[in-house]
Coordinates of C-alpha atoms in Angstrom, one line a residue:
M1 CA 83.7 65.8 90.8
S2 CA 84.7 62.6 92.6
Q3 CA 85.2 62.8 96.3
K4 CA 88.6 63.7 97.7
H5 CA 89.8 62.6 101.2
L6 CA 92.2 64.8 103.1
I7 CA 93.7 64.4 106.6
A8 CA 94.1 67.4 109.0
I9 CA 96.5 66.9 111.9
D10 CA 95.5 69.7 114.3
L11 CA 97.3 70.2 117.6
G12 CA 96.2 72.8 120.1
A13 CA 97.8 73.7 123.4
T14 CA 95.7 71.2 125.4
S15 CA 94.5 68.6 122.9
G16 CA 95.2 67.3 119.4
R17 CA 93.1 65.5 116.9
V18 CA 93.4 63.7 113.5
I19 CA 90.5 64.5 111.3
L20 CA 89.4 62.9 108.0
A21 CA 87.9 65.5 105.6
T22 CA 85.7 64.5 102.6
I23 CA 85.2 67.1 99.9
D24 CA 82.6 66.7 97.1
G25 CA 83.2 70.2 95.5
Q26 CA 80.4 72.0 97.3
R27 CA 80.8 71.0 101.0
I28 CA 83.5 69.6 103.4
G29 CA 82.6 67.0 105.9
L30 CA 84.9 66.4 108.9
E31 CA 85.2 63.2 110.9
E32 CA 87.3 63.0 114.0
L33 CA 89.4 59.9 113.9
N34 CA 91.1 60.3 117.2
R35 CA 91.7 62.9 119.9
F36 CA 94.4 63.0 122.5
P37 CA 95.9 65.3 125.1
T38 CA 98.9 67.5 124.4
R39 CA 100.0 67.8 128.0
M40 CA 103.2 69.5 129.0
I41 CA 105.5 67.3 131.1
R42 CA 107.7 68.5 133.9
L43 CA 111.2 67.1 134.2
F44 CA 114.0 68.5 136.4
G45 CA 112.0 71.7 137.0
R46 CA 111.5 72.4 133.3
Y47 CA 108.5 72.0 131.0
Y48 CA 108.6 70.0 127.8
W49 CA 106.3 68.6 125.1
D50 CA 106.5 64.9 124.7
I51 CA 106.8 65.0 120.9
Y52 CA 107.2 61.3 120.6
A53 CA 103.9 60.6 122.4
L54 CA 102.3 63.2 120.1
F55 CA 103.8 61.5 117.0
G56 CA 102.5 58.1 118.2
H57 CA 99.0 59.5 118.5
I58 CA 99.2 61.0 115.1
C59 CA 100.3 57.7 113.6
D60 CA 97.4 56.0 115.4
G61 CA 95.1 58.4 113.6
L62 CA 96.7 57.8 110.3
R63 CA 96.2 54.0 110.8
D64 CA 92.5 54.7 111.6
A65 CA 92.3 56.6 108.3
A66 CA 93.8 53.6 106.5
R67 CA 91.2 51.3 108.0
K68 CA 88.5 53.5 106.4
G69 CA 89.5 52.0 103.0
V70 CA 89.5 55.3 101.1
A71 CA 92.4 56.8 99.2
I72 CA 94.0 59.7 101.1
D73 CA 94.9 62.6 98.8
S74 CA 97.0 64.7 101.2
I75 CA 97.9 65.4 104.8
G76 CA 98.5 68.8 106.6
I77 CA 99.7 69.7 110.1
D78 CA 99.0 72.8 112.2
T79 CA 100.0 73.4 115.8
W80 CA 100.5 76.2 118.3
G81 CA 103.3 78.6 117.6
V82 CA 106.8 79.6 118.9
D83 CA 108.1 76.3 120.3
M84 CA 111.0 74.5 118.6
A85 CA 112.7 71.1 118.3
F86 CA 116.4 70.8 117.8
V87 CA 117.9 68.3 115.3
G88 CA 121.4 67.0 115.4
R89 CA 123.8 66.4 112.4
D90 CA 122.7 62.8 112.3
G91 CA 119.1 63.8 111.8
Q92 CA 117.9 62.8 115.3
L93 CA 115.9 65.0 117.6
L94 CA 118.0 66.3 120.5
G95 CA 115.7 65.8 123.4
L96 CA 112.2 67.1 123.9
P97 CA 111.0 70.6 122.8
R98 CA 110.7 73.1 125.6
A99 CA 107.2 74.3 126.2
Y100 CA 106.3 78.0 126.0
R101 CA 104.8 78.1 129.5
D102 CA 108.2 77.3 131.0
P103 CA 109.1 80.4 133.1
Y104 CA 112.8 80.2 132.0
T105 CA 112.2 83.2 129.7
D106 CA 110.9 85.5 132.5
G107 CA 112.9 88.7 132.2
T108 CA 114.7 87.6 129.0
P109 CA 113.1 90.3 126.8
E110 CA 114.4 93.1 129.0
E111 CA 117.8 91.5 129.0
F112 CA 117.7 91.1 125.2
F113 CA 116.8 94.7 124.8
R114 CA 120.2 95.7 126.1
T115 CA 121.6 94.3 122.9
V116 CA 118.8 95.2 120.5
P117 CA 116.4 97.9 121.8
R118 CA 112.7 97.0 122.2
R119 CA 111.5 99.5 119.6
E120 CA 114.1 98.1 117.0
V121 CA 113.0 94.6 117.7
Y122 CA 109.4 95.6 117.0
D123 CA 110.2 97.6 113.9
R124 CA 112.1 94.7 112.5
T125 CA 109.4 92.1 113.2
G126 CA 106.1 93.7 113.9
I127 CA 105.5 91.1 116.7
Q128 CA 103.9 91.6 120.1
I129 CA 106.5 91.5 122.9
M130 CA 105.8 88.3 124.9
N131 CA 108.2 86.4 127.1
F132 CA 107.7 83.1 125.3
N133 CA 108.4 84.3 121.8
T134 CA 110.9 82.1 120.0
L135 CA 113.5 84.9 120.0
Y136 CA 113.6 85.0 123.8
Q137 CA 113.4 81.2 124.1
L138 CA 116.5 80.9 122.1
A139 CA 118.2 83.6 124.0
A140 CA 117.2 82.0 127.3
A141 CA 118.4 78.6 126.1
R142 CA 121.7 80.1 125.0
R143 CA 122.1 81.7 128.4
E144 CA 121.5 78.3 130.1
R145 CA 124.1 76.8 127.8
C146 CA 121.5 74.3 126.6
D147 CA 123.4 71.3 125.3
A148 CA 120.7 70.5 122.7
L149 CA 120.8 74.0 121.2
M150 CA 124.6 74.1 121.3
A151 CA 124.7 70.9 119.3
A152 CA 121.7 71.6 117.0
D153 CA 122.3 71.5 113.2
K154 CA 118.7 72.5 112.5
L155 CA 115.9 74.2 114.4
L156 CA 112.3 73.1 113.6
F157 CA 109.0 74.6 114.7
I158 CA 106.6 72.0 116.0
P159 CA 104.5 71.4 112.8
D160 CA 107.7 71.3 110.8
A161 CA 109.3 68.8 113.3
L162 CA 106.2 66.5 113.0
A163 CA 106.2 66.8 109.2
Y164 CA 109.9 65.8 109.3
L165 CA 109.1 62.7 111.4
L166 CA 106.5 61.8 108.8
T167 CA 108.5 62.6 105.6
G168 CA 112.2 62.9 106.4
R169 CA 112.2 66.4 104.9
M170 CA 113.0 69.5 106.8
V171 CA 111.3 72.8 106.0
C172 CA 110.4 76.1 107.8
E173 CA 106.7 77.0 107.1
Y174 CA 106.1 80.7 106.7
T175 CA 103.1 81.2 109.1
I176 CA 104.7 79.4 112.0
L177 CA 107.9 81.3 111.4
S178 CA 106.0 84.5 111.5
T179 CA 105.0 83.9 115.2
S180 CA 108.6 83.7 116.3
Q181 CA 109.8 87.3 116.3
L182 CA 112.7 86.2 114.1
M183 CA 111.2 87.2 110.7
D184 CA 111.1 90.4 108.7
P185 CA 107.3 90.5 107.8
R186 CA 107.9 92.9 104.9
G187 CA 110.4 90.7 103.1
K188 CA 109.1 87.4 104.6
R189 CA 112.6 86.3 105.5
L190 CA 114.7 85.7 108.6
D191 CA 116.2 88.7 110.3
A192 CA 120.0 88.0 110.5
K193 CA 120.6 90.7 113.2
L194 CA 118.1 89.2 115.6
L195 CA 119.3 85.7 115.0
A196 CA 122.9 86.7 115.8
A197 CA 121.7 88.5 119.0
A198 CA 119.9 85.3 120.0
G199 CA 123.1 83.3 119.3
V200 CA 121.8 81.2 116.3
R201 CA 122.7 81.2 112.6
P202 CA 120.4 81.5 109.5
E203 CA 121.7 78.2 108.2
Q204 CA 120.2 76.4 111.2
F205 CA 116.8 77.0 109.7
P206 CA 115.6 75.0 106.6
G207 CA 114.3 76.7 103.6
I208 CA 111.0 78.6 104.0
V209 CA 107.9 77.2 102.4
F210 CA 104.5 78.8 102.0
P211 CA 101.0 77.4 102.6
G212 CA 100.1 75.1 99.8
E213 CA 103.6 73.9 99.0
I214 CA 104.3 70.1 99.2
V215 CA 106.7 69.3 102.1
G216 CA 107.3 65.7 100.9
H217 CA 105.6 62.3 101.0
L218 CA 105.2 59.9 103.8
S219 CA 108.5 58.1 104.2
A220 CA 108.6 54.4 103.2
E221 CA 108.7 53.5 106.9
I222 CA 105.7 55.6 107.9
A223 CA 103.8 54.7 104.7
E224 CA 104.1 51.0 105.6
A225 CA 103.5 51.4 109.3
T226 CA 100.3 53.3 108.8
G227 CA 99.1 51.5 105.7
L228 CA 98.5 54.8 103.8
G229 CA 101.2 54.6 101.2
P230 CA 103.3 57.6 100.0
V231 CA 100.7 60.3 100.6
P232 CA 101.9 63.9 100.1
V233 CA 102.2 66.1 103.1
I234 CA 101.3 69.7 102.3
A235 CA 102.5 72.7 104.2
V236 CA 99.2 74.2 105.3
A237 CA 99.1 77.4 107.5
G238 CA 101.2 75.6 110.1
H239 CA 100.2 78.1 112.9
D240 CA 96.8 77.0 114.1
T241 CA 95.4 80.5 114.2
A242 CA 96.5 81.1 110.7
S243 CA 94.6 78.0 109.7
A244 CA 91.6 79.0 111.7
V245 CA 91.4 82.5 110.1
A246 CA 91.5 80.9 106.6
A247 CA 88.2 79.2 107.6
V248 CA 86.4 82.4 108.7
P249 CA 83.1 82.2 106.6
A250 CA 83.1 86.0 105.8
S251 CA 82.0 87.5 102.5
D252 CA 84.0 90.7 102.8
E253 CA 87.0 92.1 104.7
R254 CA 85.2 94.2 107.2
F255 CA 85.4 91.8 110.1
A256 CA 87.5 91.1 113.2
Y257 CA 88.1 87.5 114.3
L258 CA 88.4 85.9 117.7
S259 CA 90.1 82.6 117.6
S260 CA 88.8 81.3 121.0
G261 CA 90.3 78.4 122.9
T262 CA 92.9 78.0 125.6
W263 CA 94.3 81.2 124.1
S264 CA 92.2 83.8 122.5
L265 CA 93.6 85.7 119.5
M266 CA 91.8 88.7 118.2
G267 CA 92.7 90.5 115.0
I268 CA 91.9 91.5 111.4
E269 CA 93.3 90.5 108.1
V270 CA 95.2 93.1 106.1
R271 CA 97.4 93.0 103.0
E272 CA 100.5 94.7 104.4
P273 CA 102.0 94.7 107.9
V274 CA 100.9 97.6 110.2
I275 CA 104.1 98.6 112.1
T276 CA 103.5 102.1 113.5
D277 CA 104.0 104.1 116.7
E278 CA 100.5 103.2 117.6
S279 CA 100.7 99.5 116.9
F280 CA 104.0 99.4 118.9
R281 CA 102.4 101.3 121.8
L282 CA 99.4 98.9 121.8
N283 CA 101.7 95.8 121.4
F284 CA 100.0 94.3 118.3
S285 CA 101.5 91.5 116.2
N286 CA 101.8 91.1 112.5
E287 CA 101.7 87.4 111.7
G288 CA 101.6 85.6 108.3
G289 CA 98.4 84.4 106.8
V290 CA 97.5 82.5 103.6
E291 CA 97.8 84.0 100.1
G292 CA 100.1 86.8 101.3
T293 CA 97.8 88.2 103.9
T294 CA 98.9 89.6 107.3
R295 CA 97.0 88.9 110.5
L296 CA 97.2 92.0 112.7
L297 CA 96.3 90.5 116.1
K298 CA 96.8 90.4 119.8
N299 CA 97.2 87.4 122.0
I300 CA 94.8 87.2 125.0
T301 CA 94.6 84.6 127.7
G302 CA 91.5 82.6 127.0
M303 CA 89.8 79.6 128.5
W304 CA 93.1 78.7 130.2
L305 CA 91.7 80.4 133.2
L306 CA 88.6 78.2 133.4
E307 CA 90.5 75.0 132.4
Q308 CA 92.9 75.4 135.3
C309 CA 90.1 76.0 137.8
R310 CA 88.2 73.0 136.5
A311 CA 91.3 70.8 136.9
A312 CA 91.7 72.0 140.5
W313 CA 88.0 71.5 141.3
K314 CA 88.0 68.0 139.8
A315 CA 91.0 67.1 142.0
R316 CA 88.9 68.3 145.0
G317 CA 85.9 66.2 144.0
R318 CA 83.9 68.9 142.2
D319 CA 83.8 67.7 138.5
Y320 CA 81.5 70.1 136.6
S321 CA 80.3 69.3 133.1
Y322 CA 80.2 72.2 130.6
P323 CA 76.3 72.4 130.8
E324 CA 76.6 72.6 134.6
I325 CA 79.2 75.4 134.2
V326 CA 76.9 77.4 131.9
A327 CA 73.9 76.9 134.2
M328 CA 76.0 77.9 137.3
T329 CA 77.5 81.0 135.5
S330 CA 74.1 82.1 134.3
A331 CA 72.6 81.9 137.7
A332 CA 75.5 83.7 139.5
E333 CA 75.2 87.4 140.4
P334 CA 76.3 89.5 137.4
F335 CA 79.0 92.3 137.4
A336 CA 80.3 91.4 140.9
A337 CA 84.1 91.2 140.2
W338 CA 86.6 91.3 137.3
I339 CA 90.2 90.4 136.6
D340 CA 92.6 91.3 133.8
P341 CA 92.9 87.8 132.1
D342 CA 96.4 88.9 130.8
D343 CA 97.8 89.7 134.2
A344 CA 101.1 87.9 134.6
R345 CA 100.0 86.1 137.8
F346 CA 97.6 84.0 135.7
A347 CA 100.2 82.7 133.2
A348 CA 101.1 79.5 135.1
P349 CA 99.9 79.7 138.8
T350 CA 100.0 76.7 141.0
D351 CA 96.5 77.5 142.0
M352 CA 94.4 79.5 139.5
E353 CA 91.4 79.9 141.9
A354 CA 93.7 81.3 144.6
A355 CA 95.4 83.7 142.1
I356 CA 92.0 85.1 141.0
R357 CA 90.8 85.6 144.6
A358 CA 94.1 87.3 145.4
Y359 CA 93.7 89.7 142.4
C360 CA 90.2 90.6 143.6
R361 CA 91.3 91.3 147.1
E362 CA 94.3 93.4 146.0
T363 CA 92.0 95.5 143.7
G364 CA 89.5 96.2 146.5
Q365 CA 86.8 93.9 145.1
T366 CA 84.8 91.3 147.0
E367 CA 86.2 87.8 146.4
P368 CA 83.9 85.4 144.4
A369 CA 81.8 83.7 147.0
D370 CA 81.8 80.2 145.4
D371 CA 82.7 78.3 142.2
A372 CA 79.7 79.8 140.3
A373 CA 80.7 83.3 141.2
L374 CA 84.3 82.6 140.1
M375 CA 83.0 81.2 136.8
R376 CA 81.0 84.4 136.3
C377 CA 84.0 86.5 137.0
I378 CA 86.1 84.6 134.4
F379 CA 83.4 84.8 131.7
E380 CA 82.6 88.5 132.2
S381 CA 86.3 89.4 132.4
L382 CA 87.0 87.7 129.1
A383 CA 84.1 89.5 127.4
L384 CA 85.3 92.8 128.8
K385 CA 88.9 92.1 127.7
Y386 CA 87.6 91.4 124.2
R387 CA 86.0 94.8 124.2
E388 CA 89.3 96.4 125.3
V389 CA 91.3 94.8 122.5
L390 CA 88.6 95.4 119.9
D391 CA 88.6 99.1 120.8
K392 CA 92.4 99.2 120.2
L393 CA 92.0 97.2 117.0
R394 CA 89.5 99.7 115.6
R395 CA 92.2 102.4 116.0
L396 CA 94.6 100.4 113.7
A397 CA 92.1 98.9 111.2
P398 CA 92.0 100.5 107.7
F399 CA 88.3 99.7 107.5
P400 CA 85.3 99.7 109.9
L401 CA 84.8 96.5 111.9
Q402 CA 81.1 95.5 111.4
T403 CA 81.2 91.9 112.7
L404 CA 83.2 89.8 115.1
H405 CA 83.6 86.2 113.9
V406 CA 84.3 83.8 116.8
I407 CA 86.0 80.7 115.6
G408 CA 87.5 77.6 117.3
G409 CA 86.2 75.8 120.4
G410 CA 84.8 79.0 121.9
A411 CA 82.3 79.2 119.0
Q412 CA 80.3 76.7 120.9
N413 CA 80.2 78.8 124.1
D414 CA 76.9 80.6 123.6
L415 CA 76.9 82.3 127.0
L416 CA 80.4 83.8 126.4
N417 CA 79.5 84.8 122.8
R418 CA 76.3 86.5 124.0
M419 CA 78.3 88.4 126.6
T420 CA 81.0 89.3 124.0
A421 CA 78.4 90.8 121.7
S422 CA 77.0 92.9 124.5
A423 CA 80.4 93.9 125.8
T424 CA 81.8 94.9 122.4
G425 CA 78.6 96.4 120.9
V426 CA 79.0 94.5 117.6
P427 CA 77.2 91.4 116.3
V428 CA 79.1 88.1 117.0
V429 CA 78.9 85.3 114.4
A430 CA 80.0 82.1 116.0
G431 CA 81.4 79.2 114.0
P432 CA 83.0 77.1 112.8
S433 CA 84.1 75.4 116.0
E434 CA 86.6 73.2 114.2
A435 CA 88.1 76.2 112.4
T436 CA 91.7 75.2 112.7
A437 CA 91.1 71.7 111.1
L438 CA 88.8 73.2 108.5
G439 CA 91.3 75.9 107.6
N440 CA 94.0 73.2 107.4
V441 CA 91.8 71.2 105.0
L442 CA 91.0 74.3 102.9
V443 CA 94.7 75.1 102.3
Q444 CA 95.1 71.5 101.2
A445 CA 92.1 71.8 98.9
R446 CA 93.5 75.0 97.4
A447 CA 96.8 73.2 96.7
L448 CA 94.9 70.3 95.1
G449 CA 93.0 72.7 92.8
L450 CA 89.7 72.2 94.6
A451 CA 89.4 75.9 95.5
A452 CA 90.4 78.9 93.3
D453 CA 91.5 81.4 96.0
L454 CA 91.0 82.6 99.5
K455 CA 87.5 84.0 98.7
D456 CA 86.5 80.6 97.2
M457 CA 87.9 78.8 100.3
R458 CA 85.7 81.0 102.5
R459 CA 82.7 80.3 100.3
L460 CA 83.4 76.6 100.8
A461 CA 83.7 77.1 104.5
A462 CA 80.4 79.0 104.7
E463 CA 78.6 76.2 102.8
S464 CA 80.1 73.6 105.0
V465 CA 79.3 74.9 108.5
A466 CA 76.4 76.3 110.4
T467 CA 76.9 79.5 112.3
R468 CA 75.0 81.3 115.1
R469 CA 74.6 85.1 115.4
F470 CA 74.4 87.1 118.7
E471 CA 73.3 90.7 118.8
P472 CA 74.3 93.2 121.5
E473 CA 72.0 93.5 124.5
E474 CA 71.8 95.6 127.6
S475 CA 74.3 98.1 126.2
A476 CA 74.1 100.6 129.1
R477 CA 74.8 97.9 131.8
W478 CA 77.8 96.5 129.8
Q479 CA 79.2 100.0 129.3
A480 CA 79.0 100.7 133.0
A481 CA 80.7 97.3 133.7
Y482 CA 83.5 98.2 131.2
D483 CA 84.1 101.5 132.8
A484 CA 84.5 99.8 136.2
Y485 CA 86.7 97.0 134.6
E486 CA 89.0 99.7 133.2
R487 CA 89.4 101.4 136.6
I488 CA 90.1 98.0 138.3
T489 CA 92.6 96.6 135.8
Q490 CA 94.5 99.9 135.5
Q491 CA 95.2 99.9 139.2
A492 CA 96.3 96.2 139.4

């Protein structure tokens, strides 16, 4: 077959990229055209995403693609979940989208549960209760009497808002909707009772589309400005984790995945939602995947911990490269101190290093002596947290979990992957590192008839990327560390 050229627009919580994919039928090649920060901005005490800056970077990437001189067959967009843009009756965006790390939702779930009880919310949605879920963002914005929400004609999740800016067509993509705690996962439709309790209306949401459907074509204005012409924009798995999971190079279903980046998301892929007393007690989410699958998963704070420390160290004149971090962590004393990465104090502290030291003091541990010891504390704590969540996942999985696939940026972190294999006691297969972009491309390929089904998509992924395998080591030492970690985190 002749080569096809697709564009993946892939925005994570700290950086975004525009990637050109080339498919020849057997392999996919990825070329990064541009990379840019997706920083939150603070205005008047609130946190926002500068969606216009993001859109400008995306258009720059599309112009870079046009300069390649190849015909582009399709474009897809994936981003982080839950956040929304508000659109007025005139079609204009009403201000900047609020960022999920804004603490304005603190306490909102408990307030909301006075209207709809916690258990009923979970039974209706199957979604992990987290402050920043869209349901509570909308309730908090309504409580603040947010002018943009009050005037909104339509509500768009971030990938849908960007697709709207490119095409002029508004849709609500299924996988991104599934992160919101506004959707019935069994019927794959909006839950009218929860919308009403949050103070919004079903008609404020555009029609739902599923991965592989065409959103529209680049508008005449954007087609001319980028030089690409009227390229179709395809609804991929708009939630970045859903795209990443589509790219897991697995040959059967008996795997767990860890999408590792700023956030870590660990889960399995099942055919039907798992909404039970046990999944409620363990606070697991049921989110939409490709081809009708459900991703049973849990959100875990990931490399956010290290990223925040690195930024503070850099500001103080200690700018460590990643190889330096690996060397320093490897040389530091093992099993000296641990934290619960999901403790609320680490969500958005003004000083992450100080927050970690305070946690260690308050739990009767010795504070990390220096930067290397603090790095070691973060790495080991993440590996032990992964063990904790995987143990819970085993209790919900309808099949044995024989392998843990680590995908996303964390697939390149050999040290953490080695620790994770040892902590969890299962082999870790690391790769692809660009899983979200690859999954984005695979859904486009499926829509264009270049892959037959999800199994074929994963075959194509396996043939296109190299992976690394890590076997468990020092099982007794890691078991002892986990026992101590459990005691410490339960008392915090």
